[in-house]
Amino acid sequence: MSQPTVAEYTLTRLSQLGIDRVFGVPGDYAFSVNDAVEVVDGLDWVACANELNAAYAADGYARIRGAAILSTTYGVGELSALNGVMGSKAHRLPVFHIVGMPSERIQHLKLITHHNLGDTRYDRYHDISSSACCVSARLTPDNCIDELERVIREALRQSMPAYIVISEVNGLMPVIGKPVKGQPLAKIKRQHSDPGELAAAAEAILTKIAAAKHPVATITTLTARYGVADKAVEFVSKANLPVAVTSYDKGVVDESLPHYIGLYSAGSSQPPAVRDIVENADLILDIGGVMLTELNTALWSAVLDTDKAVCIHDNWVRSGTNVYVNVAIGDLLDVLTAKVTAHARAEAPAYGELEMTGAPSDPTASPNFYPRLQRRLRAGDTLVIETGSCMFHLNPMRLPAGVGVEAQGLWGSIGWGTPATLGIAMAKTEGRTWLVTGDGSHQLTLNELAVMGRYGVTPVIFVLNNGLYGIEDVISERGHAYDDLAAVNYHLLPAAFGCKGWLSAKVTTVAELEKVLDDIDAHDGAAYVEVMIPNEESQPLPDDVIDRGYKLRTPAPN
Ligand SMILES: Cc1ncc(C[n+]2csc(CCOP(=O)(O)OP(=O)(O)O)c2C)c(N)n1
Ligand SMILES: [Mg+2]
């Protein structure tokens, strides 16, 4: 068999991880990559509406499959994708960003071509794009096989994006050397531990658990990124520890588990008793490393004693002032699970469904929308939560058994949710993908609906139409014109974008909402619902909330 080209080999090798789509926008410098997608077995091209959307879609896909491929062109394409790729870095997702660039013949002759700044410097974007990644490589026929092994290993070890540059001419040349046949992601050991540090960390943690009277565990999304979320749950189940998650980690634990006590969000914990359980615990076993951002701690109102916490990070552990390094999170969970014994555990506080409110003729509003949504989610479904007011309703809401969540609670780039829903829905093999997005966020990336329609993706989308950047209106005090949005007839968009077989509706009353939810239950396809939400919900707010939000009170110095 003849040798594959650099572009073909790169895509083949990455697809062996279990990736079956390439999200991107074509470009003449990237044609070798674009063409290769058409000939590599098991890979399909997803033609996104723009590179930022493609990056968000790849991010969503990587959340479900563990890794993703993004393909853009030189300069204009890769730079447009940058916000999305940086978000994947923040959220620890191995997205392989493959960029086509002008050929070395052009570069050596110092010719000026399009997407260049006119100065014949062809390396200008490398540092910018690679800063959104943890590893980068410029592939040639000679280095391709070795370099790809290095790039894949590092991206998986750090669970972050990788930047891969292939020039037009190199992309079409055969690789030199013996191609490597890779393994699916689930079979790859991504990190290795130092045996002495691993044993010492495990011993220290087991001793602390045995001595604790009121221990509590937290599990974060980092465990899912390394494919060890199930191990974390197995460990806390065997140890019989109560488990809380933060907003940032919503959905990483099945919320129907008996060990699950609820959302820890300092002063906004749900149920509220979770705050005391976590803050008064004599041991907080933090599996994955909780993010102490303002959004995750009700504006830094958390009172967590780090002396009482043991933090298990991706490859290191902190227990009080002891730090253990080169301890892989998966290895540690294996040792802990094998050795831990069950602890006595108090009954979890009551944490039921949201209360049903609203008469049939009442206008739709948050208090009557969320309880109805909650009761429609089913095991196997994924709920995508966009940044905006909806997260303050959805994060405290208890998820039905077997429902997962994806959100962008750290990077928080509005517009992420719609294309991420495309990627998530394409990556999932069962269950529905539900998106809840504000209208303002949706406006940034709603052209991705056409892509969903084209590829037959069937999400259920709720666009909350309050005519405002509502959450910003909350923070920026009331009534600023810059928070007002153009009036869009959202429910007409699926038809305009050519989405066939989509159920589409606008709901203004509780009766209409209930009817559309019944219709969605009975409909085996995509649905798009514009839900009218009164803009008064965003204001007026108590002055102290505005004050805390707007002035972004920073934590007091220690
Ligand atoms: C890319 C980007 N631009 C701007 C912001 C600032 N921002 C955060 S939330 C938000 C408004 C969201 O409005 P909408 O989606 O309508 O949700 P609502 O709160 O009204 O329900 C804005 C502009 C951001 N986070 N990301
Ligand atoms: Mg809005």
Coordinates of C-alpha atoms and ligand atoms in Angstrom, one line a residue:
M1 CA 0.0 0.0 0.0
S2 CA 1.3 3.5 -0.8
Q3 CA 2.2 5.9 1.9
P4 CA -0.6 8.3 3.0
T5 CA 0.1 12.0 2.6
V6 CA 0.9 14.1 5.6
A7 CA -2.7 15.4 5.7
E8 CA -4.2 11.9 5.2
Y9 CA -1.9 10.4 7.9
T10 CA -2.7 13.1 10.4
L11 CA -6.4 12.7 10.1
T12 CA -6.2 8.9 10.0
R13 CA -4.1 8.9 13.2
L14 CA -6.4 11.3 15.0
S15 CA -9.5 9.4 13.9
Q16 CA -8.1 6.3 15.6
L17 CA -8.8 8.0 18.9
G18 CA -12.5 7.5 18.2
I19 CA -13.1 10.8 16.4
D20 CA -15.5 10.6 13.4
R21 CA -16.1 14.2 12.5
V22 CA -14.0 17.2 11.5
F23 CA -15.6 20.6 12.3
G24 CA -14.3 23.4 10.1
V25 CA -14.5 25.9 7.3
P26 CA -12.4 25.2 4.2
G27 CA -9.7 27.5 2.8
D28 CA -7.3 27.2 -0.1
Y29 CA -4.3 26.8 2.2
A30 CA -6.1 24.0 3.9
F31 CA -7.2 22.1 0.9
S32 CA -4.9 19.2 1.5
V33 CA -6.6 18.7 4.9
N34 CA -10.1 19.4 3.5
D35 CA -9.5 16.9 0.7
A36 CA -8.1 14.3 3.0
V37 CA -11.3 14.3 5.1
E38 CA -13.1 13.0 2.0
V39 CA -10.8 10.0 1.6
V40 CA -10.0 9.0 5.1
D41 CA -12.3 6.1 6.2
G42 CA -14.6 6.9 9.2
L43 CA -14.3 10.7 9.0
D44 CA -17.0 13.1 7.9
W45 CA -16.6 16.8 7.3
V46 CA -19.0 19.2 9.2
A47 CA -19.2 22.5 7.3
C48 CA -19.8 25.0 10.0
A49 CA -21.1 28.5 9.5
N50 CA -17.8 30.1 10.6
E51 CA -14.6 29.1 12.4
L52 CA -15.7 30.3 15.9
N53 CA -18.8 28.1 15.6
A54 CA -16.7 25.3 14.4
A55 CA -14.4 25.7 17.5
Y56 CA -17.4 25.7 19.8
A57 CA -18.9 22.6 18.0
A58 CA -15.5 20.8 18.4
D59 CA -15.5 21.8 22.0
G60 CA -19.0 20.2 22.5
Y61 CA -18.0 17.1 20.6
A62 CA -14.8 16.7 22.7
R63 CA -16.9 16.9 25.9
I64 CA -18.7 13.7 24.9
R65 CA -16.1 11.8 22.9
G66 CA -13.0 13.0 24.8
A67 CA -11.3 14.6 21.8
A68 CA -12.2 16.5 18.6
I69 CA -10.8 17.8 15.3
L70 CA -11.1 21.4 14.2
S71 CA -9.9 22.4 10.7
T72 CA -9.3 26.1 9.7
T73 CA -7.3 28.0 7.3
Y74 CA -4.3 30.3 7.7
G75 CA -4.6 33.5 9.7
V76 CA -8.2 34.6 9.0
G77 CA -9.6 31.2 9.9
E78 CA -7.5 30.1 12.8
L79 CA -7.7 33.6 14.4
S80 CA -11.5 33.5 14.2
A81 CA -11.5 30.1 16.0
L82 CA -9.2 31.4 18.8
N83 CA -11.9 32.3 21.4
G84 CA -13.4 28.9 21.1
V85 CA -10.1 27.0 21.3
M86 CA -9.1 29.1 24.3
G87 CA -12.4 28.1 25.9
S88 CA -11.5 24.5 25.3
K89 CA -8.2 25.1 27.0
A90 CA -9.9 26.6 30.0
H91 CA -12.3 23.6 30.1
R92 CA -9.5 21.1 29.6
L93 CA -10.6 19.6 26.2
P94 CA -8.2 18.0 23.7
V95 CA -9.3 19.7 20.5
F96 CA -6.8 19.1 17.7
H97 CA -6.7 22.4 15.7
I98 CA -5.3 21.7 12.3
V99 CA -4.4 24.7 10.2
G100 CA -3.3 24.9 6.6
M101 CA -0.7 27.5 5.7
P102 CA 1.1 28.8 2.5
S103 CA 3.6 26.5 1.0
E104 CA 7.4 26.6 1.8
R105 CA 8.0 27.5 -1.8
I106 CA 6.1 30.8 -1.3
Q107 CA 7.7 31.3 2.0
H108 CA 11.3 30.8 0.7
L109 CA 10.7 33.1 -2.3
K110 CA 9.3 35.7 0.1
L111 CA 6.2 36.2 -2.0
I112 CA 3.3 38.1 -0.6
T113 CA 0.0 36.2 -0.6
H114 CA -3.5 36.7 0.8
H115 CA -3.9 36.5 4.6
N116 CA -0.4 37.8 5.0
L117 CA 0.2 41.2 6.5
G118 CA 2.1 42.2 3.4
D119 CA 5.4 41.8 5.0
T120 CA 6.2 38.2 3.9
R121 CA 6.5 37.0 7.5
Y122 CA 4.6 33.7 7.5
D123 CA 5.1 32.7 11.1
R124 CA 3.1 35.6 12.6
Y125 CA 0.1 33.6 13.8
H126 CA 1.9 30.6 15.1
D127 CA 2.5 32.0 18.6
I128 CA -1.0 33.4 18.8
S129 CA -2.8 30.2 17.9
S130 CA -0.5 28.0 19.8
S131 CA -1.1 30.0 23.0
A132 CA -4.6 28.5 23.0
C133 CA -3.1 25.1 23.1
C134 CA -0.7 23.1 25.3
V135 CA 1.4 21.7 22.4
S136 CA 2.1 22.5 18.8
A137 CA 3.9 21.2 15.7
R138 CA 4.6 22.1 12.1
L139 CA 4.4 18.9 10.2
T140 CA 6.6 17.8 7.4
P141 CA 6.8 14.5 5.6
D142 CA 9.9 13.7 7.6
N143 CA 8.7 14.6 11.1
C144 CA 5.0 13.9 10.8
I145 CA 4.9 10.4 12.3
D146 CA 7.1 11.3 15.3
E147 CA 5.6 14.7 15.9
L148 CA 2.1 13.5 15.8
E149 CA 2.8 10.9 18.5
R150 CA 4.3 13.7 20.7
V151 CA 1.4 16.1 20.1
I152 CA -1.3 13.4 20.8
R153 CA 0.5 12.2 23.9
E154 CA 0.9 15.7 25.3
A155 CA -2.6 16.9 24.4
L156 CA -4.1 13.8 26.2
R157 CA -1.7 14.1 29.1
Q158 CA -2.6 17.7 29.8
S159 CA -6.2 17.4 28.4
M160 CA -5.9 20.5 26.4
P161 CA -6.0 21.6 22.7
A162 CA -3.1 21.0 20.3
Y163 CA -2.1 23.2 17.3
I164 CA -1.0 21.4 14.2
V165 CA 0.2 23.3 11.2
I166 CA 0.5 21.7 7.7
S167 CA 1.6 23.7 4.7
E168 CA -0.1 23.3 1.4
V169 CA 2.8 21.5 -0.2
N170 CA 3.7 19.3 2.8
G171 CA 0.1 18.3 3.2
L172 CA 0.1 16.6 -0.2
M173 CA 3.5 14.8 0.2
P174 CA 3.7 11.2 1.4
V175 CA 4.8 10.7 5.0
I176 CA 8.3 9.2 5.5
G177 CA 8.6 6.3 7.9
K178 CA 6.4 3.6 9.3
P179 CA 2.9 4.8 10.2
V180 CA 1.7 4.2 13.7
K181 CA -1.6 2.5 14.4
G182 CA -3.2 4.2 17.3
Q183 CA -5.8 3.1 19.9
P184 CA -9.2 4.4 20.9
L185 CA -9.0 7.0 23.6
A186 CA -10.6 4.9 26.3
K187 CA -7.7 2.3 26.0
I188 CA -4.9 4.9 26.3
K189 CA -3.2 5.4 29.6
R190 CA -2.8 9.2 29.5
Q191 CA -0.7 9.9 32.6
H192 CA 1.7 7.8 34.7
S193 CA 2.5 8.1 38.4
D194 CA 5.6 8.0 40.5
P195 CA 5.0 4.9 42.6
G196 CA 6.4 6.4 45.8
E197 CA 4.4 9.6 45.6
L198 CA 1.3 7.7 44.6
A199 CA 1.5 5.4 47.6
A200 CA 2.3 8.3 50.0
A201 CA -0.6 10.4 48.7
A202 CA -3.1 7.5 49.0
E203 CA -1.9 6.7 52.5
A204 CA -2.3 10.3 53.6
I205 CA -5.8 10.5 52.2
L206 CA -7.0 7.2 53.6
T207 CA -5.6 8.2 57.1
K208 CA -7.5 11.5 56.9
I209 CA -10.8 9.8 55.8
A210 CA -10.5 7.3 58.6
A211 CA -10.0 10.0 61.2
A212 CA -12.7 12.4 59.9
K213 CA -16.0 12.6 61.7
H214 CA -17.9 14.7 59.1
P215 CA -16.1 14.3 55.7
V216 CA -17.6 15.4 52.5
A217 CA -16.4 14.9 48.9
T218 CA -16.7 17.1 45.8
I219 CA -16.3 15.8 42.3
T220 CA -15.3 18.1 39.4
T221 CA -15.5 17.9 35.6
L222 CA -11.8 17.3 35.5
T223 CA -12.6 13.7 36.3
A224 CA -14.8 13.5 33.2
R225 CA -12.0 15.0 31.1
Y226 CA -9.6 12.2 32.1
G227 CA -12.4 9.6 31.7
V228 CA -12.4 8.8 35.5
A229 CA -15.7 10.3 36.6
D230 CA -17.1 6.8 37.1
K231 CA -14.1 5.9 39.2
A232 CA -14.6 8.9 41.3
V233 CA -18.2 7.9 41.9
E234 CA -17.2 4.3 42.6
F235 CA -14.7 5.6 45.2
V236 CA -17.2 7.9 47.0
S237 CA -19.8 5.1 46.9
K238 CA -17.4 2.6 48.5
A239 CA -16.2 5.2 51.0
N240 CA -19.9 6.1 51.6
L241 CA -19.1 9.8 51.5
P242 CA -21.7 12.6 50.8
V243 CA -20.9 14.3 47.5
A244 CA -21.6 17.9 46.5
V245 CA -20.7 19.5 43.2
T246 CA -20.3 23.2 42.2
S247 CA -22.1 24.9 39.4
Y248 CA -19.1 24.6 37.2
D249 CA -19.2 20.8 37.7
K250 CA -23.0 20.4 37.3
G251 CA -23.9 17.0 35.8
V252 CA -20.6 15.2 36.4
V253 CA -22.4 13.2 39.1
D254 CA -25.7 11.5 38.6
E255 CA -27.9 13.6 40.8
S256 CA -30.2 10.7 41.7
L257 CA -27.3 9.0 43.5
P258 CA -28.0 8.4 47.3
H259 CA -24.7 10.0 48.1
Y260 CA -25.4 13.2 46.2
I261 CA -26.4 16.0 48.5
G262 CA -26.7 19.0 46.1
L263 CA -25.0 22.1 44.7
Y264 CA -22.3 23.8 46.7
S265 CA -22.3 27.4 45.8
A266 CA -21.5 29.1 49.2
G267 CA -24.4 31.5 49.9
S268 CA -26.4 30.2 47.0
S269 CA -26.1 26.5 47.7
Q270 CA -29.1 24.2 46.9
P271 CA -30.5 22.9 49.1
P272 CA -29.2 25.6 51.4
A273 CA -28.1 23.0 54.0
V274 CA -25.3 21.9 51.6
R275 CA -23.4 25.1 52.5
D276 CA -23.2 24.0 56.2
I277 CA -22.3 20.4 55.3
V278 CA -19.4 21.5 53.1
E279 CA -18.2 24.5 55.2
N280 CA -18.5 22.6 58.5
A281 CA -17.0 19.4 57.3
D282 CA -13.8 18.3 59.0
L283 CA -12.5 16.9 55.7
I284 CA -13.3 18.1 52.2
L285 CA -12.1 15.6 49.7
D286 CA -12.0 17.6 46.5
I287 CA -11.6 15.2 43.6
G288 CA -10.6 17.2 40.6
G289 CA -10.0 20.7 42.2
V290 CA -13.0 23.0 42.7
M291 CA -12.8 26.3 40.8
L292 CA -13.1 29.1 43.3
T293 CA -14.3 31.6 40.8
E294 CA -16.8 34.3 41.7
L295 CA -19.6 32.5 39.7
N296 CA -18.9 29.3 41.5
T297 CA -18.9 30.7 45.0
A298 CA -21.7 33.3 45.0
L299 CA -19.2 36.1 44.6
W300 CA -16.4 34.5 46.7
S301 CA -18.7 34.1 49.7
A302 CA -17.2 30.6 50.3
V303 CA -15.7 29.9 53.7
L304 CA -13.5 26.9 52.9
D305 CA -10.7 26.1 55.2
T306 CA -7.9 24.8 52.9
D307 CA -6.3 23.1 55.9
K308 CA -9.3 20.8 56.0
A309 CA -9.2 20.1 52.2
V310 CA -7.5 17.4 50.3
C311 CA -7.3 18.4 46.6
I312 CA -6.7 15.8 44.0
H313 CA -5.7 17.6 40.9
D314 CA -4.9 16.0 37.5
N315 CA -1.4 14.9 38.4
W316 CA -0.8 16.3 41.9
V317 CA -2.4 16.2 45.4
R318 CA -2.4 18.8 48.1
S319 CA -3.2 17.6 51.6
G320 CA -2.7 20.5 54.1
T321 CA 0.8 21.7 53.5
N322 CA 1.9 18.4 51.9
V323 CA 2.1 18.3 48.2
Y324 CA 2.5 15.0 46.3
V325 CA 3.5 15.3 42.6
N326 CA 3.3 13.0 39.6
V327 CA 0.3 11.3 41.0
A328 CA -2.2 10.6 38.2
I329 CA -5.8 11.1 39.2
G330 CA -6.9 7.8 37.7
D331 CA -4.2 5.8 39.4
L332 CA -4.9 7.4 42.8
L333 CA -8.6 6.7 42.5
D334 CA -7.8 3.1 41.8
V335 CA -5.7 2.7 44.9
L336 CA -8.1 4.6 47.1
T337 CA -11.1 2.6 45.9
A338 CA -9.3 -0.7 46.5
K339 CA -8.3 0.3 50.1
V340 CA -11.0 2.5 51.5
T341 CA -13.6 1.3 53.9
A342 CA -17.2 2.6 54.3
H343 CA -17.7 5.7 56.5
A344 CA -20.9 6.5 58.4
R345 CA -22.9 8.9 56.4
A346 CA -25.7 11.2 57.5
E347 CA -29.0 11.3 55.5
A348 CA -28.8 13.8 52.6
P349 CA -31.0 17.0 53.0
A350 CA -34.3 16.9 51.1
Y351 CA -33.8 18.1 47.5
G352 CA -36.8 17.6 45.4
E353 CA -38.2 18.9 42.1
L354 CA -38.9 22.6 41.6
E355 CA -42.3 23.6 42.7
M356 CA -44.9 23.7 39.9
T357 CA -46.3 27.2 39.6
G358 CA -48.5 29.0 37.0
A359 CA -52.1 28.8 35.8
P360 CA -52.7 27.9 32.1
S361 CA -53.4 31.5 31.2
D362 CA -50.4 33.0 33.0
P363 CA -47.7 34.4 30.8
T364 CA -44.5 32.3 30.5
A365 CA -41.8 33.3 33.0
S366 CA -38.9 31.7 34.7
P367 CA -40.8 30.4 37.8
N368 CA -43.3 28.4 35.5
F369 CA -40.8 27.4 32.8
Y370 CA -38.0 25.6 34.7
P371 CA -40.2 23.2 36.7
R372 CA -41.8 22.1 33.5
L373 CA -38.5 21.6 31.7
Q374 CA -37.1 19.7 34.7
R375 CA -40.0 17.1 34.5
R376 CA -39.3 16.4 30.8
L377 CA -35.6 15.5 30.9
R378 CA -35.0 11.8 30.6
A379 CA -32.1 9.4 31.4
G380 CA -29.4 9.6 28.7
D381 CA -30.2 13.3 27.9
T382 CA -27.7 16.1 28.0
L383 CA -28.7 19.6 29.0
V384 CA -26.6 22.4 27.5
I385 CA -26.6 25.5 29.7
E386 CA -25.6 28.7 27.9
T387 CA -24.0 31.6 29.9
G388 CA -26.7 34.0 31.1
S389 CA -29.6 34.3 33.5
C390 CA -30.7 30.7 32.8
M391 CA -27.6 29.3 34.6
F392 CA -28.9 30.8 37.9
H393 CA -32.1 28.7 37.5
L394 CA -30.6 25.5 36.0
N395 CA -27.6 25.1 38.2
P396 CA -29.6 24.7 41.4
M397 CA -32.2 22.5 39.7
R398 CA -31.9 18.9 40.6
L399 CA -31.4 16.8 37.5
P400 CA -33.4 13.6 36.9
A401 CA -31.5 10.3 37.0
G402 CA -29.0 9.8 34.2
V403 CA -29.1 13.4 32.9
G404 CA -25.8 15.1 32.1
V405 CA -25.0 18.8 31.8
E406 CA -22.5 20.7 29.6
A407 CA -21.8 24.4 30.3
Q408 CA -19.0 26.9 30.0
G409 CA -19.0 28.2 33.5
L410 CA -15.3 29.3 33.5
W411 CA -14.7 30.7 30.0
G412 CA -18.2 32.0 29.7
S413 CA -18.2 33.1 26.1
I414 CA -21.8 33.8 25.1
G415 CA -22.8 32.1 21.9
W416 CA -20.9 28.9 22.8
G417 CA -24.1 27.0 23.6
T418 CA -25.7 26.8 20.1
P419 CA -22.7 25.4 18.2
A420 CA -21.7 23.3 21.2
T421 CA -25.1 21.7 21.0
L422 CA -24.4 20.7 17.4
G423 CA -21.1 19.1 18.5
I424 CA -22.7 17.4 21.5
A425 CA -25.6 16.1 19.6
M426 CA -23.3 14.7 16.9
A427 CA -21.1 13.0 19.5
K428 CA -23.9 11.4 21.5
T429 CA -25.0 7.9 20.6
E430 CA -28.2 8.0 22.6
G431 CA -30.5 10.5 24.4
R432 CA -31.6 13.9 23.4
T433 CA -29.5 17.1 23.6
W434 CA -31.5 20.0 25.2
L435 CA -30.2 23.6 24.9
V436 CA -31.4 26.5 27.0
T437 CA -30.0 29.8 25.8
G438 CA -30.8 33.4 26.2
D439 CA -31.7 35.4 23.1
G440 CA -28.6 37.6 23.3
S441 CA -26.2 34.6 23.4
H442 CA -28.1 32.9 20.6
Q443 CA -27.8 36.0 18.4
L444 CA -24.0 35.5 18.3
T445 CA -24.0 32.1 16.7
L446 CA -27.6 31.2 15.6
N447 CA -26.5 30.6 12.0
E448 CA -25.3 27.2 13.2
L449 CA -29.0 26.2 13.1
A450 CA -28.6 25.8 9.4
V451 CA -25.8 23.4 10.0
M452 CA -27.9 21.3 12.4
G453 CA -30.7 21.2 9.8
R454 CA -28.3 20.2 7.0
Y455 CA -26.8 17.3 8.9
G456 CA -30.1 16.1 10.4
V457 CA -29.1 16.8 14.0
T458 CA -32.1 16.8 16.3
P459 CA -31.7 18.9 19.4
V460 CA -34.4 20.5 21.5
I461 CA -33.7 24.2 21.8
F462 CA -35.3 26.8 24.1
V463 CA -34.5 30.4 23.3
L464 CA -35.5 32.6 26.2
N465 CA -36.6 35.9 24.6
N466 CA -36.5 38.8 27.1
G467 CA -35.2 41.2 24.5
L468 CA -32.2 41.9 26.6
Y469 CA -28.7 40.9 27.6
G470 CA -30.6 40.2 30.8
I471 CA -27.8 39.1 33.1
E472 CA -25.7 42.1 32.1
D473 CA -28.7 44.4 32.7
V474 CA -28.7 42.9 36.2
I475 CA -25.0 43.6 36.7
S476 CA -24.8 47.0 35.0
E477 CA -27.7 48.5 36.9
R478 CA -30.9 49.1 35.1
G479 CA -32.0 50.6 31.9
H480 CA -28.9 50.9 29.7
A481 CA -29.7 50.9 26.0
Y482 CA -26.6 48.8 25.4
D483 CA -28.3 45.9 27.0
D484 CA -31.3 46.0 24.6
L485 CA -31.4 43.5 21.7
A486 CA -32.8 43.7 18.2
A487 CA -36.3 42.2 18.1
V488 CA -35.9 38.9 16.3
N489 CA -38.7 36.4 15.5
Y490 CA -36.7 33.5 16.6
H491 CA -39.3 30.7 16.0
L492 CA -39.2 31.5 12.3
L493 CA -35.4 30.8 12.1
P494 CA -35.5 27.0 11.6
A495 CA -37.7 27.4 8.5
A496 CA -35.5 30.3 7.2
F497 CA -32.4 28.2 7.7
G498 CA -33.9 25.2 5.8
C499 CA -34.3 22.9 8.8
K500 CA -36.7 20.2 7.7
G501 CA -39.0 18.4 10.0
W502 CA -38.3 20.7 12.9
L503 CA -41.1 21.4 15.4
S504 CA -41.0 25.2 15.9
A505 CA -43.1 27.4 18.1
K506 CA -43.3 30.6 20.1
V507 CA -44.9 30.3 23.5
T508 CA -46.3 33.1 25.6
T509 CA -48.6 31.3 28.1
V510 CA -48.2 28.3 30.4
A511 CA -50.9 26.5 28.4
E512 CA -48.9 27.0 25.2
L513 CA -45.7 25.9 26.9
E514 CA -47.3 22.7 28.2
K515 CA -48.7 21.9 24.8
V516 CA -45.4 22.3 23.1
L517 CA -43.7 20.2 25.7
D518 CA -46.2 17.4 25.0
D519 CA -45.6 17.9 21.3
I520 CA -41.9 17.5 21.8
D521 CA -42.4 14.3 23.8
A522 CA -44.4 12.9 20.9
H523 CA -42.0 14.3 18.2
D524 CA -39.1 12.2 17.0
G525 CA -37.0 15.0 15.7
A526 CA -35.6 18.5 16.4
A527 CA -37.6 21.1 18.3
Y528 CA -37.1 24.9 18.6
V529 CA -39.1 26.9 21.1
E530 CA -39.0 30.6 21.6
V531 CA -40.1 31.2 25.2
M532 CA -41.2 34.8 26.0
I533 CA -39.7 35.9 29.4
P534 CA -40.6 39.2 30.9
N535 CA -37.7 41.6 30.9
E536 CA -38.7 42.8 34.4
E537 CA -37.2 39.6 35.7
S538 CA -33.8 41.1 35.2
Q539 CA -34.7 44.2 37.1
P540 CA -35.3 46.0 39.4
L541 CA -32.9 44.3 41.7
P542 CA -32.0 45.0 45.3
D543 CA -29.2 47.6 45.4
D544 CA -26.9 45.4 47.3
V545 CA -27.0 42.7 44.6
I546 CA -26.2 45.4 41.9
D547 CA -23.5 46.7 44.1
R548 CA -21.9 43.3 44.6
G549 CA -22.2 42.3 41.0
Y550 CA -21.3 45.5 39.3
K551 CA -18.4 46.5 41.4
L552 CA -17.2 42.9 41.4
R553 CA -16.1 42.9 45.0
T554 CA -12.7 41.2 45.0
P555 CA -11.8 38.8 47.8
A556 CA -10.4 40.5 50.9
P557 CA -6.7 40.1 51.2
N558 CA -5.6 37.4 53.7
Ligands
LIG1 C1 -18.4 36.6 23.8 C2 -19.0 37.3 25.0 N1 -19.3 38.6 24.9 C3 -19.9 39.3 25.9 C4 -20.1 38.7 27.1 C5 -20.7 39.4 28.3 N2 -22.0 38.8 28.6 C6 -22.2 37.9 29.5 S1 -23.7 37.4 29.7 C7 -24.3 38.5 28.5 C8 -25.7 38.6 28.2 C9 -26.5 37.3 27.9 O1 -27.8 37.7 27.5 P1 -28.8 36.5 27.1 O2 -28.1 35.4 26.4 O3 -29.9 37.2 26.4 O4 -29.3 36.0 28.5 P2 -30.3 36.6 29.5 O5 -29.5 36.9 30.7 O6 -30.9 37.8 29.0 O7 -31.3 35.5 29.8 C10 -23.2 39.2 28.0 C11 -23.3 40.2 26.9 C12 -19.6 37.4 27.2 N3 -19.7 36.7 28.4 N4 -19.1 36.7 26.2
MG2 MG -31.8 37.8 27.0

